[in-house]
């Protein structure tokens, strides 16, 4: 007479209380498709379908499935400047929370500001300092750092060392903003959200 479908949470990265709730749908016997549209990103579910004949249960089929990665949420806090001297800036980074997946890395982005005007940057063009210089971009990735468990982490922008795949060169005497990116990675998929 109908089908009942269940999506039962097996594991999730989210700490939002509603993210761990299970989902149930009932559809008529003529339906060939059941859609769960409000599932939590980066979550593993046991999906089961039970055939029903009135109040009696019939056959059951189950599979394990994961939802796709979504951009990190909420946005990371902007860094706090602790110390600024010629060529470098020490910042404090707040530990990120991500309700949509793991926190895999942090990116530290330098964005030069011309005449006090803030220009958006194209995330798809973000690259290393040298490549940004070669093509004339006004922004670059200065560092890629590992996740941390402490509430905050200090980092020196412009110290000349390499972090991850990126050189952190001394800062020029220009007006710039420092942006924090939170990277979330699962299998071959990656999403980034910026402060």
Short mmCIF file of C-alpha atoms in Angstrom, two decimals:
data_model
loop_
_atom_site.label_atom_id
_atom_site.label_comp_id
_atom_site.label_asym_id
_atom_site.label_seq_id
_atom_site.Cartn_x
_atom_site.Cartn_y
_atom_site.Cartn_z
CA UNK A 1 0.00 0.00 0.00
CA UNK A 2 2.91 2.38 0.64
CA UNK A 3 6.62 2.67 1.35
CA UNK A 4 8.36 4.09 4.41
CA UNK A 5 11.87 5.48 4.07
CA UNK A 6 14.24 6.22 6.93
CA UNK A 7 17.50 8.17 7.00
CA UNK A 8 19.24 7.35 10.28
CA UNK A 9 22.37 9.32 11.23
CA UNK A 10 25.44 7.13 11.74
CA UNK A 11 28.04 9.91 12.03
CA UNK A 12 28.22 13.66 11.48
CA UNK A 13 30.68 16.53 11.91
CA UNK A 14 27.94 18.93 12.92
CA UNK A 15 27.33 19.84 16.57
CA UNK A 16 23.99 21.53 15.85
CA UNK A 17 21.33 19.55 17.78
CA UNK A 18 18.97 19.11 14.81
CA UNK A 19 21.80 17.74 12.62
CA UNK A 20 21.62 14.34 14.36
CA UNK A 21 17.90 13.89 13.93
CA UNK A 22 16.63 10.99 11.86
CA UNK A 23 14.28 11.49 8.92
CA UNK A 24 11.18 9.53 7.92
CA UNK A 25 9.06 9.76 4.77
CA UNK A 26 6.01 7.86 3.60
CA UNK A 27 5.00 7.62 -0.04
CA UNK A 28 2.30 5.80 -1.97
CA UNK A 29 3.01 2.48 -3.67
CA UNK A 30 3.01 4.16 -7.10
CA UNK A 31 6.03 6.35 -6.26
CA UNK A 32 9.33 5.30 -7.83
CA UNK A 33 11.46 7.90 -6.06
CA UNK A 34 11.87 9.26 -2.53
CA UNK A 35 13.84 12.42 -1.91
CA UNK A 36 15.36 13.59 1.36
CA UNK A 37 16.18 17.24 0.75
CA UNK A 38 17.00 18.46 4.26
CA UNK A 39 19.87 16.19 5.27
CA UNK A 40 23.00 17.51 6.98
CA UNK A 41 26.15 17.92 4.81
CA UNK A 42 29.14 15.60 5.35
CA UNK A 43 27.01 13.13 7.30
CA UNK A 44 26.79 9.34 7.00
CA UNK A 45 23.28 7.86 6.96
CA UNK A 46 21.77 4.39 6.94
CA UNK A 47 19.00 4.73 4.33
CA UNK A 48 16.26 2.09 4.62
CA UNK A 49 13.05 1.53 2.64
CA UNK A 50 10.32 -0.73 3.99
CA UNK A 51 7.33 -1.88 1.94
CA UNK A 52 4.05 -1.66 3.85
CA UNK A 53 0.78 -3.54 3.49
CA UNK A 54 -1.56 -1.69 5.80
CA UNK A 55 0.03 -1.96 9.22
CA UNK A 56 2.22 -4.91 8.25
CA UNK A 57 5.87 -4.55 7.25
CA UNK A 58 7.09 -6.22 4.07
CA UNK A 59 10.56 -6.37 2.58
CA UNK A 60 13.30 -3.99 3.60
CA UNK A 61 16.32 -2.66 1.70
CA UNK A 62 19.14 -0.60 3.23
CA UNK A 63 22.29 1.16 2.12
CA UNK A 64 24.92 3.38 3.72
CA UNK A 65 25.30 6.80 2.08
CA UNK A 66 27.15 10.06 2.78
CA UNK A 67 25.92 13.53 1.96
CA UNK A 68 28.15 15.90 0.01
CA UNK A 69 30.54 18.41 1.49
CA UNK A 70 29.22 21.96 1.84
CA UNK A 71 31.13 25.24 2.36
CA UNK A 72 32.32 25.66 5.95
CA UNK A 73 29.73 27.36 8.16
CA UNK A 74 29.85 29.68 10.03
CA UNK A 75 32.45 32.05 8.52
CA UNK A 76 35.70 32.22 10.48
CA UNK A 77 36.36 35.29 12.61
CA UNK A 78 38.75 37.86 11.18
CA UNK A 79 42.19 37.66 12.80
CA UNK A 80 43.19 40.04 15.58
CA UNK A 81 46.41 42.02 15.11
CA UNK A 82 48.65 41.64 18.15
CA UNK A 83 51.87 43.25 16.91
CA UNK A 84 52.82 45.10 13.74
CA UNK A 85 56.34 46.07 12.71
CA UNK A 86 58.02 46.82 9.42
CA UNK A 87 57.75 43.73 7.23
CA UNK A 88 55.62 41.53 9.49
CA UNK A 89 52.42 41.33 11.53
CA UNK A 90 51.63 38.95 14.38
CA UNK A 91 47.99 37.88 14.39
CA UNK A 92 45.75 35.80 16.62
CA UNK A 93 43.50 33.28 14.87
CA UNK A 94 40.36 31.94 16.54
CA UNK A 95 39.76 28.21 16.24
CA UNK A 96 37.09 27.65 13.58
CA UNK A 97 33.83 25.79 14.00
CA UNK A 98 32.43 24.02 10.95
CA UNK A 99 28.92 22.55 11.03
CA UNK A 100 29.26 21.22 7.47
CA UNK A 101 32.36 19.05 7.63
CA UNK A 102 35.90 18.78 8.99
CA UNK A 103 38.29 21.70 9.46
CA UNK A 104 41.22 20.48 7.35
CA UNK A 105 43.44 23.59 7.15
CA UNK A 106 43.54 27.34 7.55
CA UNK A 107 44.68 29.68 4.80
CA UNK A 108 46.18 33.09 5.58
CA UNK A 109 45.48 35.49 2.73
CA UNK A 110 47.03 38.92 2.19
CA UNK A 111 44.77 41.31 0.29
CA UNK A 112 46.23 44.67 -0.70
CA UNK A 113 43.88 47.64 -0.47
CA UNK A 114 44.29 50.53 -2.92
CA UNK A 115 43.31 54.02 -1.74
CA UNK A 116 41.36 52.57 1.21
CA UNK A 117 38.90 50.84 -1.13
CA UNK A 118 38.22 47.17 -0.52
CA UNK A 119 38.08 45.11 -3.70
CA UNK A 120 36.62 41.62 -3.67
CA UNK A 121 39.00 38.87 -4.62
CA UNK A 122 38.26 35.95 -6.90
CA UNK A 123 38.75 32.81 -4.79
CA UNK A 124 39.46 30.73 -7.87
CA UNK A 125 42.50 32.93 -8.65
CA UNK A 126 44.06 32.73 -5.17
CA UNK A 127 47.60 31.47 -5.50
CA UNK A 128 51.11 31.77 -4.07
CA UNK A 129 52.92 35.07 -3.62
CA UNK A 130 55.24 34.50 -6.60
CA UNK A 131 52.46 33.53 -9.00
CA UNK A 132 50.34 36.49 -7.83
CA UNK A 133 53.31 38.80 -8.50
CA UNK A 134 53.81 37.28 -11.97
CA UNK A 135 50.20 37.91 -13.05
CA UNK A 136 49.64 41.15 -11.12
CA UNK A 137 47.07 40.00 -8.56
CA UNK A 138 46.54 42.15 -5.47
CA UNK A 139 46.14 39.17 -3.16
CA UNK A 140 47.90 35.91 -2.38
CA UNK A 141 48.00 32.99 0.06
CA UNK A 142 50.80 33.57 2.57
CA UNK A 143 50.42 30.33 4.53
CA UNK A 144 48.53 27.08 4.92
CA UNK A 145 48.49 25.90 8.52
CA UNK A 146 47.22 22.78 10.25
CA UNK A 147 44.08 22.74 12.43
CA UNK A 148 44.67 23.40 16.12
CA UNK A 149 42.82 22.44 19.32
CA UNK A 150 43.56 25.57 21.33
CA UNK A 151 41.00 28.39 21.37
CA UNK A 152 43.43 30.72 19.57
CA UNK A 153 46.73 30.47 17.73
CA UNK A 154 49.28 33.19 17.05
CA UNK A 155 50.94 33.43 13.66
CA UNK A 156 53.50 35.83 12.20
CA UNK A 157 52.65 36.99 8.70
CA UNK A 158 55.75 38.00 6.73
CA UNK A 159 58.38 35.90 8.56
CA UNK A 160 59.88 34.56 5.30
CA UNK A 161 59.23 30.86 6.04
CA UNK A 162 57.18 28.37 4.02
CA UNK A 163 53.93 27.02 5.48
CA UNK A 164 52.32 24.16 3.61
CA UNK A 165 52.81 24.98 -0.07
CA UNK A 166 53.12 28.74 0.41
CA UNK A 167 55.98 31.17 1.01
CA UNK A 168 55.19 33.78 3.69
CA UNK A 169 57.31 36.69 2.34
CA UNK A 170 58.04 39.93 4.24
CA UNK A 171 55.17 42.39 3.91
CA UNK A 172 55.69 45.52 1.79
CA UNK A 173 54.90 49.00 3.08
CA UNK A 174 51.34 49.00 1.70
CA UNK A 175 47.85 48.97 3.16
CA UNK A 176 46.56 45.39 3.32
CA UNK A 177 43.96 43.24 5.00
CA UNK A 178 44.57 39.77 6.41
CA UNK A 179 41.86 37.22 5.70
CA UNK A 180 41.46 33.78 7.24
CA UNK A 181 40.18 30.92 5.11
CA UNK A 182 38.84 27.69 6.59
CA UNK A 183 39.40 24.68 4.32
CA UNK A 184 37.16 21.62 4.56
CA UNK A 185 38.26 18.51 2.67
CA UNK A 186 36.60 15.11 2.19
CA UNK A 187 37.96 12.60 -0.30
CA UNK A 188 38.54 14.58 -3.52
CA UNK A 189 36.16 17.41 -2.61
CA UNK A 190 37.27 20.70 -1.04
CA UNK A 191 35.40 23.83 0.08
CA UNK A 192 36.74 27.06 1.59
CA UNK A 193 35.01 29.91 3.44
CA UNK A 194 36.78 33.21 4.16
CA UNK A 195 36.46 35.70 7.01
#
